[in-house]
PDB file of C-alpha atoms in Angstrom:
ATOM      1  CA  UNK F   1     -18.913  13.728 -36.738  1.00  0.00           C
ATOM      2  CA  UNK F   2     -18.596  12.813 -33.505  1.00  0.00           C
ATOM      3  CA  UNK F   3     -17.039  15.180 -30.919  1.00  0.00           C
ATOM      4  CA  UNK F   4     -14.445  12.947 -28.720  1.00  0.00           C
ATOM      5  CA  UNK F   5     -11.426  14.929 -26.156  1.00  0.00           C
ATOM      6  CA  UNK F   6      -8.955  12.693 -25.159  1.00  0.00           C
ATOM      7  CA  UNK F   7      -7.802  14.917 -21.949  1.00  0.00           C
ATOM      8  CA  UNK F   8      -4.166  15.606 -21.941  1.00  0.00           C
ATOM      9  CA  UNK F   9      -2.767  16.222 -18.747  1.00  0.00           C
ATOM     10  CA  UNK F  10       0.750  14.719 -18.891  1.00  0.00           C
ATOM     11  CA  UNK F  11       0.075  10.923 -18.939  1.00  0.00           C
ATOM     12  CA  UNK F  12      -1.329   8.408 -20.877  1.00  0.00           C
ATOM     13  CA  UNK F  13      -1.359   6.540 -24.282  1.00  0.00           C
ATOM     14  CA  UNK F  14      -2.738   9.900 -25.658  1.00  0.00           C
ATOM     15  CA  UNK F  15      -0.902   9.958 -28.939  1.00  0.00           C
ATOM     16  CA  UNK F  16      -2.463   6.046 -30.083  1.00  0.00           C
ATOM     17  CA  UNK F  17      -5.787   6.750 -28.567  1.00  0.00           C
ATOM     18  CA  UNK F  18      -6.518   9.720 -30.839  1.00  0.00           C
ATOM     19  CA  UNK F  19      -5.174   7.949 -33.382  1.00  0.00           C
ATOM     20  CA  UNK F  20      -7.700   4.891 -32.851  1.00  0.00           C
ATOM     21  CA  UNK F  21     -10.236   7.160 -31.724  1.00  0.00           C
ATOM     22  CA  UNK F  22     -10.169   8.604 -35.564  1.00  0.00           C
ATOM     23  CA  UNK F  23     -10.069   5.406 -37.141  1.00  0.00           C
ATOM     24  CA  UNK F  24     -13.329   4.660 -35.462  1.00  0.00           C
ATOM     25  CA  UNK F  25     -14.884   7.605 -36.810  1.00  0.00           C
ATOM     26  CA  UNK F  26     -14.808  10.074 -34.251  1.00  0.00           C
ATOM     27  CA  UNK F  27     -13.456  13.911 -34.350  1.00  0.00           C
ATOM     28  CA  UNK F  28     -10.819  13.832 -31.898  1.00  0.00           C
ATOM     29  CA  UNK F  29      -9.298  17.046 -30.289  1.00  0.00           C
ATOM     30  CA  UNK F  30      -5.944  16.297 -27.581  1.00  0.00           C
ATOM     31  CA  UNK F  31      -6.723  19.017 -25.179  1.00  0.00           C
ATOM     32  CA  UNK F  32      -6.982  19.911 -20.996  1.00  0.00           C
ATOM     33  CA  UNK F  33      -9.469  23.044 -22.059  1.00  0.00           C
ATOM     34  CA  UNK F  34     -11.715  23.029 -19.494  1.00  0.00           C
ATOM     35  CA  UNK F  35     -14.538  24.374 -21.673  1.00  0.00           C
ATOM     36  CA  UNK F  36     -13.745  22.141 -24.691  1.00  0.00           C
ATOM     37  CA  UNK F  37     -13.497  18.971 -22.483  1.00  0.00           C
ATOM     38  CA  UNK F  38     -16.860  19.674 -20.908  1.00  0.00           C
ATOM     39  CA  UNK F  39     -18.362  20.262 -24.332  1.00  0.00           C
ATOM     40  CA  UNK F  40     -17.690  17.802 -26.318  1.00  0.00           C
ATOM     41  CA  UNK F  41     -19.818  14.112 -26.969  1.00  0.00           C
ATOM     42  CA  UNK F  42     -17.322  12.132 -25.287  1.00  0.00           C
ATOM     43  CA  UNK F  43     -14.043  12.379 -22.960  1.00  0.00           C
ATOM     44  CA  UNK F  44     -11.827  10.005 -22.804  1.00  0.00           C
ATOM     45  CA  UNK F  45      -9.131   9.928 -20.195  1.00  0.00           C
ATOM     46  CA  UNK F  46      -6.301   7.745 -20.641  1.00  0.00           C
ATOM     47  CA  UNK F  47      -3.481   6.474 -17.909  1.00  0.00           C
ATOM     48  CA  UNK F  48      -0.329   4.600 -17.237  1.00  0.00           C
ATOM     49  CA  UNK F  49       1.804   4.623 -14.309  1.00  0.00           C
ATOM     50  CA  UNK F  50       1.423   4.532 -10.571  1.00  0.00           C
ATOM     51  CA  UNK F  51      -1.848   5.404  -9.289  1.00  0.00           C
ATOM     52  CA  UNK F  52      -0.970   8.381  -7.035  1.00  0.00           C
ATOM     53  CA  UNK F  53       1.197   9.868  -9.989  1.00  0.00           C
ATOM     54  CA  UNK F  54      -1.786  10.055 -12.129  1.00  0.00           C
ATOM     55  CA  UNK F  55      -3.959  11.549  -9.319  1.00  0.00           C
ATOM     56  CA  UNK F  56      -1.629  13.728  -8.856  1.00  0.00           C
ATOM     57  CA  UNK F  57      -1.367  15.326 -13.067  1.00  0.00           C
ATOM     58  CA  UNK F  58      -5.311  14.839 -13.217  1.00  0.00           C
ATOM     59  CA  UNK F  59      -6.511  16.877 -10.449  1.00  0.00           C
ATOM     60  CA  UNK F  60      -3.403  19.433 -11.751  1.00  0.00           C
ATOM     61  CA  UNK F  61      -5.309  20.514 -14.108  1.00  0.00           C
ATOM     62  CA  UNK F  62      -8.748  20.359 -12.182  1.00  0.00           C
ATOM     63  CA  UNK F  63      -9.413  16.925 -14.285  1.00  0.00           C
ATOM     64  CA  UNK F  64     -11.054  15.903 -11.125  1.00  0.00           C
ATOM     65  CA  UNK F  65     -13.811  18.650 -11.571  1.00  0.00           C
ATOM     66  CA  UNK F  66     -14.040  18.136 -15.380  1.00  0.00           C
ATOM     67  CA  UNK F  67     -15.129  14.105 -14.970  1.00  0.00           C
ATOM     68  CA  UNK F  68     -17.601  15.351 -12.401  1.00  0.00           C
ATOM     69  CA  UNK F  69     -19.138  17.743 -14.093  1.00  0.00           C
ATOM     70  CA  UNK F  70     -19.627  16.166 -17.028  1.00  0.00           C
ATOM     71  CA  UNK F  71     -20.937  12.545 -15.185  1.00  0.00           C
ATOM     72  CA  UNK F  72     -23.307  14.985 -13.309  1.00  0.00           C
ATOM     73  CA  UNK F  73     -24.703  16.100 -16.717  1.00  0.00           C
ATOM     74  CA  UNK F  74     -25.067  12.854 -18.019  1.00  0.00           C
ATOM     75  CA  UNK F  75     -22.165  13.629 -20.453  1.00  0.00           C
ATOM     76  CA  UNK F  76     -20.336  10.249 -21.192  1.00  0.00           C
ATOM     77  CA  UNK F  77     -15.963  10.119 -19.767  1.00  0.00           C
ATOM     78  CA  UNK F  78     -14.259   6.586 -20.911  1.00  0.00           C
ATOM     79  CA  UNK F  79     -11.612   5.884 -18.542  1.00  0.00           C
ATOM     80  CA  UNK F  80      -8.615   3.751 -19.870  1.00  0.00           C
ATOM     81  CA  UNK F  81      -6.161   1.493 -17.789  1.00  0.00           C
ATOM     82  CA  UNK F  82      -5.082   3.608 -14.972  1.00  0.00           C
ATOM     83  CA  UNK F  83      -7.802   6.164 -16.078  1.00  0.00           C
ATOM     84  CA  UNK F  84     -10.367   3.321 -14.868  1.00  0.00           C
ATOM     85  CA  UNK F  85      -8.425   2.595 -11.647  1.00  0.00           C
ATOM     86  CA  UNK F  86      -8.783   6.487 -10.601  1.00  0.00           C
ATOM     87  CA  UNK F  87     -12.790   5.692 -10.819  1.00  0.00           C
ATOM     88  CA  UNK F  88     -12.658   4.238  -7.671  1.00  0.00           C
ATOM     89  CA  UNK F  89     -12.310   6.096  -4.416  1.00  0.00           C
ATOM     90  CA  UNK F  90      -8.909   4.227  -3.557  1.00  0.00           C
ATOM     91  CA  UNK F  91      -5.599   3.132  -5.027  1.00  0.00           C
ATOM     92  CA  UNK F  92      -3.301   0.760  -2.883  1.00  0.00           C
ATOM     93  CA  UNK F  93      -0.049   0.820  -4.926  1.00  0.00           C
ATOM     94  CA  UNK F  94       3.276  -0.762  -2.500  1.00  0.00           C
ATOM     95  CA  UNK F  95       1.322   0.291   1.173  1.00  0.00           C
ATOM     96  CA  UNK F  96       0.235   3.873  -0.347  1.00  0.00           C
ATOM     97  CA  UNK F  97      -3.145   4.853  -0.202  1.00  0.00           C
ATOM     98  CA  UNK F  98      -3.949   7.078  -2.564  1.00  0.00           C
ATOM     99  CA  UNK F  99      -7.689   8.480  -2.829  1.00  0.00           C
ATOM    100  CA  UNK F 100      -9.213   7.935  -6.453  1.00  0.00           C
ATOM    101  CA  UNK F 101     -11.963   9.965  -7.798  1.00  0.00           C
ATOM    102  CA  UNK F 102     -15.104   8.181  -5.919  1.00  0.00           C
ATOM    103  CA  UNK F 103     -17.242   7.882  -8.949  1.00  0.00           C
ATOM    104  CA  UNK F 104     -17.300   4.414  -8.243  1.00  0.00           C
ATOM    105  CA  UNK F 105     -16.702   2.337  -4.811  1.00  0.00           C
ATOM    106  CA  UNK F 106     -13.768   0.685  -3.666  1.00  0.00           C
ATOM    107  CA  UNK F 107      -9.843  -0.162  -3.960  1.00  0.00           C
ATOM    108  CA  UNK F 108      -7.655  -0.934  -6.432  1.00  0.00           C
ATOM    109  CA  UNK F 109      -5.029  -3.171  -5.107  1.00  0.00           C
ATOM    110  CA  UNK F 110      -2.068  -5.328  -6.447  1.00  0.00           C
ATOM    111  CA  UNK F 111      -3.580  -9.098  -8.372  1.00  0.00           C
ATOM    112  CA  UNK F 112      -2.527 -12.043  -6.890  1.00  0.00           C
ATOM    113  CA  UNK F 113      -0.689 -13.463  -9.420  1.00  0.00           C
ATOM    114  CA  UNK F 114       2.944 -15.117  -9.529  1.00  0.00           C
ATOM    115  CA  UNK F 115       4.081 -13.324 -12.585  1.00  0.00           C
ATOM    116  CA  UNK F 116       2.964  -9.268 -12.693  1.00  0.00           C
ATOM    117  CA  UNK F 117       2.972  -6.956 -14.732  1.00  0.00           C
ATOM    118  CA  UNK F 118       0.391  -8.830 -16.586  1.00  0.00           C
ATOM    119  CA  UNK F 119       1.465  -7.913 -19.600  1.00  0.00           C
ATOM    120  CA  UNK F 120       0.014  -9.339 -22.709  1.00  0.00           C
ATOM    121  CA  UNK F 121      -2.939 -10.533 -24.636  1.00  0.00           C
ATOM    122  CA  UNK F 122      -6.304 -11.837 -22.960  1.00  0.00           C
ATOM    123  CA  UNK F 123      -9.868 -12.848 -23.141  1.00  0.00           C
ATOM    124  CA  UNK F 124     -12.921 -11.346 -21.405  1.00  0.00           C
ATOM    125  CA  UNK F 125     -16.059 -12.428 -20.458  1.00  0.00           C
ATOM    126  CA  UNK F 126     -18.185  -9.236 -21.522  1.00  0.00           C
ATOM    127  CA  UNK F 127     -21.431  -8.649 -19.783  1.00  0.00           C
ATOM    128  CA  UNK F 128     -24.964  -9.597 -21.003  1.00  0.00           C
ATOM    129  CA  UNK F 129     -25.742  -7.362 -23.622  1.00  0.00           C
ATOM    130  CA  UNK F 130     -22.992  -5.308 -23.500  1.00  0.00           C
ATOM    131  CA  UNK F 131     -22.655  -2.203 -25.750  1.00  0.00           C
ATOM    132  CA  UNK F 132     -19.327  -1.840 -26.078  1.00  0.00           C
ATOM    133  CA  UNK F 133     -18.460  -5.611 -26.861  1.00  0.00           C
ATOM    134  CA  UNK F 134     -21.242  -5.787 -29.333  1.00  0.00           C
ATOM    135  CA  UNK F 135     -19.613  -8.055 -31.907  1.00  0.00           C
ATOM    136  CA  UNK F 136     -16.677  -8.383 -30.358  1.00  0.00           C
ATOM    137  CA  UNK F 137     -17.547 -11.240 -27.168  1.00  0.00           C
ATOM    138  CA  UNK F 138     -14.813 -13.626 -28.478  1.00  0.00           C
ATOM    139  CA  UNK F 139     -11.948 -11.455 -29.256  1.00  0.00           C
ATOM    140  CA  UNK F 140      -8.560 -10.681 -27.242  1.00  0.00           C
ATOM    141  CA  UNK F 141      -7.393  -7.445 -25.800  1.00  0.00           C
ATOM    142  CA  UNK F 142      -4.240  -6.270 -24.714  1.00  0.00           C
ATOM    143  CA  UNK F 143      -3.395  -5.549 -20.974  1.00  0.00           C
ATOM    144  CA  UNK F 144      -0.342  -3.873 -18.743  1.00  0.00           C
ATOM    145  CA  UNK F 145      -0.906  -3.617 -15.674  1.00  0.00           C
ATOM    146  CA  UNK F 146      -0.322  -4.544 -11.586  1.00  0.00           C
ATOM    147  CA  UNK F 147      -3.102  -3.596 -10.102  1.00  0.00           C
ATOM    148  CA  UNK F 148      -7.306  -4.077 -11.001  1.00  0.00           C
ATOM    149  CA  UNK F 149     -10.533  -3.758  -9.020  1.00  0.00           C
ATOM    150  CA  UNK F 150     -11.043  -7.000  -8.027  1.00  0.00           C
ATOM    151  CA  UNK F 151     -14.859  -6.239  -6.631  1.00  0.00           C
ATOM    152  CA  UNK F 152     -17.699  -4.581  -7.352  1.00  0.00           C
ATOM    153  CA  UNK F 153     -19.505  -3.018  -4.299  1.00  0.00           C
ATOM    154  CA  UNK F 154     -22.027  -0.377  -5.981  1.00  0.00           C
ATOM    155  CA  UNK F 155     -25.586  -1.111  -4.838  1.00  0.00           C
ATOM    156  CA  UNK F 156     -28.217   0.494  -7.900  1.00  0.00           C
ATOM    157  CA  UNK F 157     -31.415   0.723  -7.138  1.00  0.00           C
ATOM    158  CA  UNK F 158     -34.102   1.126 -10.060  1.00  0.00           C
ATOM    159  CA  UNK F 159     -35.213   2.661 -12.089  1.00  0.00           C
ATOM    160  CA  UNK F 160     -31.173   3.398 -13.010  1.00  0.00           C
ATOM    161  CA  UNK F 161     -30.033  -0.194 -14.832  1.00  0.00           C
ATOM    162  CA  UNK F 162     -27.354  -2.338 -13.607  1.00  0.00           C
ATOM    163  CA  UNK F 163     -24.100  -1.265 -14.392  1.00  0.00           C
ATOM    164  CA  UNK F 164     -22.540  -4.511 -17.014  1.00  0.00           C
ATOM    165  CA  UNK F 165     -19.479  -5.370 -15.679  1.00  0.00           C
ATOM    166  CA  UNK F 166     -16.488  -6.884 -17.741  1.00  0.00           C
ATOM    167  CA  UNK F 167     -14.402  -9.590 -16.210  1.00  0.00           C
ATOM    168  CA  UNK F 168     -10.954 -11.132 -16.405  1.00  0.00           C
ATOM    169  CA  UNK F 169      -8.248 -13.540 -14.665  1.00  0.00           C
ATOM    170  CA  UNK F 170      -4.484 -13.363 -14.096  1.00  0.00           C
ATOM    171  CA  UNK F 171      -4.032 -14.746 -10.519  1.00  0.00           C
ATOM    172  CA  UNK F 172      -7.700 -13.590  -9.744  1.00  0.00           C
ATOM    173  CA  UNK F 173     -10.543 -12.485 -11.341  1.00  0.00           C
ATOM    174  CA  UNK F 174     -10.344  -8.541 -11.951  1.00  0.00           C
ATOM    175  CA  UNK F 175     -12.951  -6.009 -13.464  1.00  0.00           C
ATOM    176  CA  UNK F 176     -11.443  -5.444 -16.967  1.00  0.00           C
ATOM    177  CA  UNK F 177     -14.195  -3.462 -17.942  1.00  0.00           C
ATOM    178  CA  UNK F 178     -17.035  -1.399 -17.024  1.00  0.00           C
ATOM    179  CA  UNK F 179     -20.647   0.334 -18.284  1.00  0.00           C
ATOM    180  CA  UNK F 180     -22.496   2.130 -15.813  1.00  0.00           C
ATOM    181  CA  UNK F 181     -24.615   5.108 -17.470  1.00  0.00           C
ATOM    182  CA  UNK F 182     -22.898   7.805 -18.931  1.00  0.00           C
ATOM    183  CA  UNK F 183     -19.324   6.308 -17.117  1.00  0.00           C
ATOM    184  CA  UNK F 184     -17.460   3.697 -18.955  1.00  0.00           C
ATOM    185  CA  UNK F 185     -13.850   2.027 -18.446  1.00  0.00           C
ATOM    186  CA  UNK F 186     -11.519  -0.271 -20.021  1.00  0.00           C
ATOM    187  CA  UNK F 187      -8.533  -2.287 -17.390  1.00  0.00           C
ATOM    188  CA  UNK F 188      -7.028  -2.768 -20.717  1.00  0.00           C
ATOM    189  CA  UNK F 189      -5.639  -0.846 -23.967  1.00  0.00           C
ATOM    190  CA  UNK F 190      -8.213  -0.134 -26.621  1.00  0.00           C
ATOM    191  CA  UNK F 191      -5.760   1.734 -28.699  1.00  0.00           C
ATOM    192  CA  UNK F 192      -3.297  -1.174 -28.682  1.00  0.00           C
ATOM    193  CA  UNK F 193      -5.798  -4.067 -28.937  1.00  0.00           C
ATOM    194  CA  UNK F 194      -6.130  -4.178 -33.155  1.00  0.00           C
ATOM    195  CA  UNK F 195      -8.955  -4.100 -35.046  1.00  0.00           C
ATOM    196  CA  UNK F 196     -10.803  -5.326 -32.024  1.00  0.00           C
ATOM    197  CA  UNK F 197      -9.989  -2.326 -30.173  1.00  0.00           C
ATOM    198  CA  UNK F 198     -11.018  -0.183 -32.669  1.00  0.00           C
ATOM    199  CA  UNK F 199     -14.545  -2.005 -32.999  1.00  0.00           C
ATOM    200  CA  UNK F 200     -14.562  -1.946 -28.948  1.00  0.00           C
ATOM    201  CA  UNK F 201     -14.097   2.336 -29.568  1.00  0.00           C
ATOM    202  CA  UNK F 202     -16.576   2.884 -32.216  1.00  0.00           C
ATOM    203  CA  UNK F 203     -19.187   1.156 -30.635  1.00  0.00           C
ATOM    204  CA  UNK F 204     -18.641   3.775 -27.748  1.00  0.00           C
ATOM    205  CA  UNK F 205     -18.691   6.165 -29.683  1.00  0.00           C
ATOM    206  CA  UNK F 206     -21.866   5.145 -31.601  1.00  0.00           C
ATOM    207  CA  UNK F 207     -23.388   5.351 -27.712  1.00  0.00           C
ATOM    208  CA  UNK F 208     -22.749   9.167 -27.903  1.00  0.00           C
ATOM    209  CA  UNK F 209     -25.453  10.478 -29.666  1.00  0.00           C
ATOM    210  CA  UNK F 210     -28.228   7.712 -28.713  1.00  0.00           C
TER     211      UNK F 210
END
């Protein structure tokens, strides 16, 4: 089976994204061992919460290096919710900058919307051949959250392949998720999106091993 770490370091859905993580086939170990994380197929790192709080419990536990590491191998991470916002290099969360990971450019910052959180089901238009919404264009996933990337600055030049970006709307149009080589992220809740979330994990997970 697949090898999949969902990286526990204090924050997160971690509990329901094993559990949909081994309903879509994979071999799931909760852990923050360095040496485990870096060796298994996948890592998955989940998030909820403010922005600078989960900065804060990742690079704890030298979570930071771990993602690196692993991206710098070519060993695939799946960020989730605030696990994607941390991609970025900044988090703007009520006038506090808070520096994100870098693995991707730009800020996350508050939507524009009347009503936040936005909280609830919601469509997506997934990218041209997408991998991980193979099967799945139509379908509805579930969101909570304040704050998105709202742009997408990252210049590729070839022979790497454009990164397929995932889109959304509540108040403006927000990244809701993203494939860009070994790196992937979801704005929204695989583990609490159904069957459809489930489908959305196992066809990352059938990346893995390609």
């Amino acid at each position: 089976m697949t090898r999949v770490v969902v990286f526990d370091y204090g924050t997160g859905n971690v509990h329901s994204a094993v559990k949909a993580l081994e309903l879509a086939g994979a071999d799931v170990t909760l852990t923050s061992d360095r040496k485990i994380a870096l060796e298994a197929d996948g890592l998955v790192v989940p998030g909820v919460g403010a922005f600078s709080a989960v900065m804060q419990a990742l690079t704890a536990v030298r979570g930071d290096e771990i993602v690196d590491r692993r991206l710098a191998g070519d060993r695939p991470v799946l960020g989730i919710c605030v696990g994607m916002q941390v991609m970025f290099e900044h988090g703007v969360e009520r006038g506090i900058d808070t520096e994100g990971l870098g693995e991707w450019p730009g800020t996350v910052t508050e939507l524009p919307a009347p009503i936040l959180p936005h909280m609830g089901w919601n469509t997506v238009t997934s990218a041209p051949g997408s991998e991980l919404f193979r099967g799945i264009e139509e379908e509805r996933f579930y969101f909570v959250h304040s704050y998105a990337a709202q742009s997408w600055t990252l210049e590729v030049m070839p022979p790497f392949p454009e990164p397929r970006l995932t889109w959304a709307e509540h108040g403006a149009p927000f990244l809701a998720a993203i494939e860009n080589g070994p790196l992937c992220a979801t704005q929204f809740h695989p583990e609490k999106s159904g069957e459809a979330g489930i489908r959305l994990l196992k066809n990352w997970i059938g990346t893995l091993r390609q």
